[in-house]
Backbone as CSV, one residue per row, in Angstrom:
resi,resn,N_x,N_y,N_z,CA_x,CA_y,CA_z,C_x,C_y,C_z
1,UNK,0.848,-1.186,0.000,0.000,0.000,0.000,0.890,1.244,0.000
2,UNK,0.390,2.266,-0.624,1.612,3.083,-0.989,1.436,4.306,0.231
3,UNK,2.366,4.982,0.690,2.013,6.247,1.852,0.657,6.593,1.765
4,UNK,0.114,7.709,0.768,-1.236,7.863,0.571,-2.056,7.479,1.137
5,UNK,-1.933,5.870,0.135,-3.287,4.983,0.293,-3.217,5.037,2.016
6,UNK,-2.222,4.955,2.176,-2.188,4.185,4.195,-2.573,5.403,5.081
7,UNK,-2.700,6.527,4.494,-2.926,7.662,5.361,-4.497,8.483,5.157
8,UNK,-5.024,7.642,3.817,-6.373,8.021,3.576,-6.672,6.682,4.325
9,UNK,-6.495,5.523,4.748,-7.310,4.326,5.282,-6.994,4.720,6.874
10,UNK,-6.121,5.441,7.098,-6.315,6.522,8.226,-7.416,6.801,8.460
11,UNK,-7.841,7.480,7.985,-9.105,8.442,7.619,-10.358,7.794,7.229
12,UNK,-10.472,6.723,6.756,-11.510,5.781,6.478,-11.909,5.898,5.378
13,UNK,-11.199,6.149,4.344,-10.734,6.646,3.131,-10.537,5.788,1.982
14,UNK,-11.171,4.717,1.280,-10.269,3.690,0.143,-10.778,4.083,-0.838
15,UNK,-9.811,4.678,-2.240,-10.345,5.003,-3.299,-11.071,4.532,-4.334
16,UNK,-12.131,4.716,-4.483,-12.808,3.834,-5.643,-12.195,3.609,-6.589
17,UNK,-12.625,2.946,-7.712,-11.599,3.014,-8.793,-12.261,4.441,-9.694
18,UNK,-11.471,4.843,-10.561,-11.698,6.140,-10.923,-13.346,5.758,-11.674
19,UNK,-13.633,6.801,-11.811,-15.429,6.992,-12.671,-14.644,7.139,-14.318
20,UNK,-15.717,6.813,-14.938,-15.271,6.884,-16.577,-15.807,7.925,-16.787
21,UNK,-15.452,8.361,-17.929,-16.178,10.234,-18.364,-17.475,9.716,-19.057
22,UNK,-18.745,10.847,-18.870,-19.558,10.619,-18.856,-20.118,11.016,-20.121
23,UNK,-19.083,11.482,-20.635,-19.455,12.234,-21.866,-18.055,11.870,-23.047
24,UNK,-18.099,13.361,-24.272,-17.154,12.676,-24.945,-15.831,13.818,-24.506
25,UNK,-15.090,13.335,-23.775,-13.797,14.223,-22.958,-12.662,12.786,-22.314
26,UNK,-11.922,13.519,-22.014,-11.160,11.903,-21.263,-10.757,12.030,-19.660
27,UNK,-10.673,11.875,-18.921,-10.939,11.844,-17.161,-9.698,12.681,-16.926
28,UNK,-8.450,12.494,-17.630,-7.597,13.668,-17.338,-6.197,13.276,-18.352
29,UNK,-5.719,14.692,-18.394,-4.655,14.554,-19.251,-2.823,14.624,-18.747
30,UNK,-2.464,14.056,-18.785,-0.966,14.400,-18.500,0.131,14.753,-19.410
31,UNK,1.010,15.968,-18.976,1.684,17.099,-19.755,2.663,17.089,-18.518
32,UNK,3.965,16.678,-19.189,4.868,16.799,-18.465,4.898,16.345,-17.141
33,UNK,5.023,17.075,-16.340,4.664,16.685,-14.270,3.591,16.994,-14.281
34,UNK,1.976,17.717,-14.852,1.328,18.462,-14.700,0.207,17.282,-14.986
35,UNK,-1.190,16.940,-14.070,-2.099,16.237,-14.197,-3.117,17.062,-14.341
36,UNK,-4.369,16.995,-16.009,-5.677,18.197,-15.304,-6.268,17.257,-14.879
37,UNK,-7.339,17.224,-14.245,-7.840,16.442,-14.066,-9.529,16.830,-13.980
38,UNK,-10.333,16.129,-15.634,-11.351,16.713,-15.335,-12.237,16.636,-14.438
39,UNK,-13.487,17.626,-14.109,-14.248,18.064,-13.433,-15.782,16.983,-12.183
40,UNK,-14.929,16.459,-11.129,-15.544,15.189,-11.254,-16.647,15.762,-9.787
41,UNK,-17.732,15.034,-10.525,-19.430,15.405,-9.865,-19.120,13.980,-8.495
42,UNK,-20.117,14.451,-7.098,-20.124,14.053,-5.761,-20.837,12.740,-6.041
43,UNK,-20.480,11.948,-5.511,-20.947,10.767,-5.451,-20.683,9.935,-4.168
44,UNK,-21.385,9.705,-3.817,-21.124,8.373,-2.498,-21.551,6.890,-2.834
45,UNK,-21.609,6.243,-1.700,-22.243,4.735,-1.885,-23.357,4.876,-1.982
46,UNK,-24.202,5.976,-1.853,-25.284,5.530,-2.235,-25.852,6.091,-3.771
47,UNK,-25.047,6.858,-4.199,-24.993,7.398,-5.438,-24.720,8.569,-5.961
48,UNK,-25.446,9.400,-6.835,-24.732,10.768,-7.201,-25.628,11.415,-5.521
49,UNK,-25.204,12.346,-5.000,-25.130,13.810,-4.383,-26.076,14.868,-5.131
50,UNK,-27.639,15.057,-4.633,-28.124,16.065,-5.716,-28.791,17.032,-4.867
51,UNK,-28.594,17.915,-5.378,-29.048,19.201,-4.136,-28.509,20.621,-4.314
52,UNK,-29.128,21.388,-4.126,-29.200,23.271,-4.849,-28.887,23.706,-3.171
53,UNK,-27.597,24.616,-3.134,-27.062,25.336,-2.081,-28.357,26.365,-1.862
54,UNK,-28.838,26.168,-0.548,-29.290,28.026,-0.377,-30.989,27.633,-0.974
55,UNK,-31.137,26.472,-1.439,-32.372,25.774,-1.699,-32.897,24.619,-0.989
56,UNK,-32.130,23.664,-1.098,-32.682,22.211,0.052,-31.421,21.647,0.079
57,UNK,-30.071,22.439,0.592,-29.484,21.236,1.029,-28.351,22.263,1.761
58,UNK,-28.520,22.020,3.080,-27.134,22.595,3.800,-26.320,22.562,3.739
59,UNK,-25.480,23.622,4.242,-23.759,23.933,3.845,-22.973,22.611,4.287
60,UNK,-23.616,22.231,5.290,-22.635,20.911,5.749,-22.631,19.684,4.829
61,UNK,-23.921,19.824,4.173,-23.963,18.380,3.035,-22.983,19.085,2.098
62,UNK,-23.586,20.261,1.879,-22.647,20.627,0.451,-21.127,20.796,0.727
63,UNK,-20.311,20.568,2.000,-18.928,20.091,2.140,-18.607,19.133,1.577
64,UNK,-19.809,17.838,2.606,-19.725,16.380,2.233,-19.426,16.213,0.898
65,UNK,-20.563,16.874,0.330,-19.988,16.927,-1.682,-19.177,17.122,-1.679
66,UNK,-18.286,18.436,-1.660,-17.351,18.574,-2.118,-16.164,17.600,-1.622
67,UNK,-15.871,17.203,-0.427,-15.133,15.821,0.045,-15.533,14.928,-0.581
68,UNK,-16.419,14.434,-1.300,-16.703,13.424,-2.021,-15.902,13.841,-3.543
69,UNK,-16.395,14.825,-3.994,-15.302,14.904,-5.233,-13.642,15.139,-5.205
70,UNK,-13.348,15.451,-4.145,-11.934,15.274,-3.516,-11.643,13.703,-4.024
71,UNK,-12.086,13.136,-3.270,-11.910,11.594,-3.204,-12.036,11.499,-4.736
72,UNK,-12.839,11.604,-5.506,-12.988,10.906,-6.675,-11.900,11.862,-7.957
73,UNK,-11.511,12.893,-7.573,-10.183,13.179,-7.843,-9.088,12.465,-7.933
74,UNK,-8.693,12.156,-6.204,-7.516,11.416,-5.616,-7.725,9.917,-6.711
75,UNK,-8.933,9.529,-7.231,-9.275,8.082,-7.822,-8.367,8.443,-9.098
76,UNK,-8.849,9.462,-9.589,-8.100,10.019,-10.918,-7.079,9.532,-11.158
77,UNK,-6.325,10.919,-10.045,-5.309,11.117,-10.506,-4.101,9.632,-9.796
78,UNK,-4.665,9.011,-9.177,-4.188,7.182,-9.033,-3.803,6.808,-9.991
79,UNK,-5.044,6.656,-11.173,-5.503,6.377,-12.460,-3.960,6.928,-13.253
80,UNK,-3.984,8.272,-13.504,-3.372,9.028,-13.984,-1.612,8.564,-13.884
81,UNK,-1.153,7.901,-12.524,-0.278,7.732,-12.262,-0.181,6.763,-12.372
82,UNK,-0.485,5.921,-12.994,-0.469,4.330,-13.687,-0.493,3.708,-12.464
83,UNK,-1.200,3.727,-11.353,-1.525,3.257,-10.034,-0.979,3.505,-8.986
84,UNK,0.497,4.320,-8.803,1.066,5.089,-7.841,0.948,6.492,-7.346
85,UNK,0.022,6.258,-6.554,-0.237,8.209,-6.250,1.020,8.581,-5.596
86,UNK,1.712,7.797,-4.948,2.834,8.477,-4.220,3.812,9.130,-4.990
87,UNK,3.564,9.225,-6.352,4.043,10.310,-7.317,3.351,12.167,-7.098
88,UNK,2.331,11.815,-6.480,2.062,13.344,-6.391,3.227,14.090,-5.756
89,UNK,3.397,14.946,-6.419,4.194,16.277,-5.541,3.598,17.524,-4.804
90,UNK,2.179,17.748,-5.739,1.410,18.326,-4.874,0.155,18.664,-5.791
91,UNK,-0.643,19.299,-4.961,-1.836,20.131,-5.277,-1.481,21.219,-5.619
92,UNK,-2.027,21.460,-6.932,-1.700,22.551,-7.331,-2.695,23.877,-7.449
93,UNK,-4.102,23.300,-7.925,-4.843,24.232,-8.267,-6.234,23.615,-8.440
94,UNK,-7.028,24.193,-7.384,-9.007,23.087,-7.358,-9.556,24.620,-7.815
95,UNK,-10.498,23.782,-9.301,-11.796,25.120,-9.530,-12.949,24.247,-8.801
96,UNK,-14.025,24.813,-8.136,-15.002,23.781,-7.743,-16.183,24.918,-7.929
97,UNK,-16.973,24.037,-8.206,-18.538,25.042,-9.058,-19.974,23.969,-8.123
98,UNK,-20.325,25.040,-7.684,-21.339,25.195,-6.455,-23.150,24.715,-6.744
99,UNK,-24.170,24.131,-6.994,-25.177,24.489,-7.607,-26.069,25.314,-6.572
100,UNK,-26.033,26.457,-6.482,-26.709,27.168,-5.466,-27.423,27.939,-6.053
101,UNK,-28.587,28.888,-5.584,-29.214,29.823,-5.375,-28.325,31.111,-5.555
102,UNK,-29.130,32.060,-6.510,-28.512,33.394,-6.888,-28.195,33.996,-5.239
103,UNK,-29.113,33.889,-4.487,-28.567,34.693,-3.488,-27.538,34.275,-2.314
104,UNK,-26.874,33.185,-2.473,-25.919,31.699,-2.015,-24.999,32.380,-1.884
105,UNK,-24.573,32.845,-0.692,-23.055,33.176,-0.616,-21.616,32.191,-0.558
106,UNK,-22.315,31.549,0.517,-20.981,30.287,0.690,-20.098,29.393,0.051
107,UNK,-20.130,29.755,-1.135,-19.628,28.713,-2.007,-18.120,28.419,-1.318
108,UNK,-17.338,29.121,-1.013,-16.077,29.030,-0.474,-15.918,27.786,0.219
109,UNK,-16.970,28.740,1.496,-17.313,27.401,2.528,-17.403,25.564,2.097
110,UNK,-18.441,26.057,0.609,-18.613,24.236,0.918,-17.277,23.996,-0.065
111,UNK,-16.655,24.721,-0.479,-15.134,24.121,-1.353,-14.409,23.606,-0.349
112,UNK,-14.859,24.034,1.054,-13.484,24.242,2.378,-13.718,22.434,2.273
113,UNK,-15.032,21.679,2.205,-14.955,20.841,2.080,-14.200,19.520,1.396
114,UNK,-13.556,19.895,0.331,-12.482,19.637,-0.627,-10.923,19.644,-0.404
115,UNK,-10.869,21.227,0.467,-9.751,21.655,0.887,-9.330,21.123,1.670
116,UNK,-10.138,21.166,2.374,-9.389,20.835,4.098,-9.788,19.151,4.225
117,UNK,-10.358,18.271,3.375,-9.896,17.204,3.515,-8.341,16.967,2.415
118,UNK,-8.352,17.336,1.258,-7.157,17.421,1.204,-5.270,17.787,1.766
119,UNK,-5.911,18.637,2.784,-4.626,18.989,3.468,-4.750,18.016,4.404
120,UNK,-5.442,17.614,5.244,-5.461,16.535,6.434,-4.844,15.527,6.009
121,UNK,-5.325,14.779,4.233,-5.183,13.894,3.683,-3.210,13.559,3.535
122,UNK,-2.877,14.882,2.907,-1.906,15.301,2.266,-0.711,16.017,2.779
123,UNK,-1.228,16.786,4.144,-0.441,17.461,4.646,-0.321,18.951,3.493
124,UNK,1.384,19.461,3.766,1.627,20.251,2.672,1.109,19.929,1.406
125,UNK,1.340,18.911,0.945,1.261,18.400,-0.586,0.101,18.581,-1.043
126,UNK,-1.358,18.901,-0.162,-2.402,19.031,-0.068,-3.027,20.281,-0.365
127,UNK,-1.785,21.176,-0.002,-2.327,22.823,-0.193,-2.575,23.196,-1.882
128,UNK,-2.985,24.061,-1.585,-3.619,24.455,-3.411,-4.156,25.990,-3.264
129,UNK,-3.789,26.761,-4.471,-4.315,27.247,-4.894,-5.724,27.271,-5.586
130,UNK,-6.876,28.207,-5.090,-8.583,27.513,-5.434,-9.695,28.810,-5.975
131,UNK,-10.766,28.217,-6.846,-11.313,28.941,-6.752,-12.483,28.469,-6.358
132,UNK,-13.858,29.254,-5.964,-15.162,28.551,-6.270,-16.100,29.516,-6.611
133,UNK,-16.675,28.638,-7.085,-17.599,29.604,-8.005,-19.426,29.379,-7.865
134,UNK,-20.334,30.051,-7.686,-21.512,29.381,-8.071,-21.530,29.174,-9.709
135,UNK,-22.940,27.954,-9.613,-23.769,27.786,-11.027,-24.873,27.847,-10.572
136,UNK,-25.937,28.032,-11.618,-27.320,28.142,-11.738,-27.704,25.985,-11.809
137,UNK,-26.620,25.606,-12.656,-27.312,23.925,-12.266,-25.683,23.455,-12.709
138,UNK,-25.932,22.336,-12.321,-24.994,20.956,-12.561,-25.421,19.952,-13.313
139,UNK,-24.322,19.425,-14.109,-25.058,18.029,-14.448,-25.413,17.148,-13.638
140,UNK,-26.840,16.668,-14.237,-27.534,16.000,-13.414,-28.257,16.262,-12.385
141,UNK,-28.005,17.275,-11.465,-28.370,18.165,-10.774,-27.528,17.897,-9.516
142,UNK,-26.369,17.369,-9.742,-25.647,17.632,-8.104,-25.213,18.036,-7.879
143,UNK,-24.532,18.565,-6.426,-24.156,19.773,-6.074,-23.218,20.044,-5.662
144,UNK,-22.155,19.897,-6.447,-20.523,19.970,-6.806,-19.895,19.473,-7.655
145,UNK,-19.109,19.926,-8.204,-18.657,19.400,-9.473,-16.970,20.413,-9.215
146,UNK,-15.886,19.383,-8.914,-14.756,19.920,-9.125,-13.323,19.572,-9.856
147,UNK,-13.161,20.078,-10.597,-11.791,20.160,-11.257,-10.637,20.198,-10.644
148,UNK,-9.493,19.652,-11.115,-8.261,19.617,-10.245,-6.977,19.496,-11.075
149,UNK,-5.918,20.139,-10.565,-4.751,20.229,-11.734,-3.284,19.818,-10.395
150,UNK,-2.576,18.646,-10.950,-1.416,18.274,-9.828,-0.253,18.030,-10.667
151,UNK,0.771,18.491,-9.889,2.367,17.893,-10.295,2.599,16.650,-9.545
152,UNK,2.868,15.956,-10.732,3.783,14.377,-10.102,5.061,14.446,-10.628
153,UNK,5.835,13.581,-10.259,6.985,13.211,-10.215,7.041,12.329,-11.426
């Protein structure tokens, strides 16, 4: 089991295997040290995550989302690393897009969800540069959808 893996099963943490793209795009590209990694929607065991910020679903679920697309990131970019994440060098840069209500301030907040399981996860290597943003909807209708860009080794 590689560092990572042993420090997300810390955490109660085992990565799914990555999701296939749902459309016609490819799950992520690698350029040099640089992983993008496209834009991956909340999902748990019990399925997709669907719910409008600031409409029917609290800031605390809408963390949970966003920790859920964390995770299905980390699946990625596994993927990405021909099965060794302990190639990451770090986090570089999370866009994460919100489905909330025009008058929804928090989007930050539920990104913190993303964030700050990544640094716990990761330590330094975890930190990132971020943005978040609202939308008016998501595909499918759930309520996070985040992008992610990393240097490996």
């Amino acid at each position: 089991m590689s560092a990572i893996e042993a420090r997300l099963a810390e955490l109660g943490v085992t990565l799914p295997d990555s999701p296939a793209p749902a459309a016609n795009y490819v799950p992520y590209v690698v350029t040099g040290d640089t992983v993008y990694v496209s834009g991956q929607i909340c999902m748990n065991a019990d399925g997709l995550i669907l719910g409008k910020l600031g409409a029917d679903m609290a800031l605390e679920d809408g963390a949970a989302a966003a920790r859920a697309c964390a995770i299905a990131l980390l699946a990625q970019l596994k993927s990405a690393c021909g099965g060794d994440i302990d190639r990451l060098v770090r986090v570089v840069k999370l866009t994460g897009f919100v489905n909330s209500t025009a008058d929804f301030t928090q989007q930050p907040q539920v990104i913190n969800g993303a964030s700050d399981f990544l640094v716990e996860a990761l330590g330094d290597k975890g930190r990132h540069a971020r943005s978040a943003v609202s939308a008016a909807a998501l595909p499918l209708g759930v309520a996070v959808e985040i992008e992610g860009i990393f240097q490996i080794a």
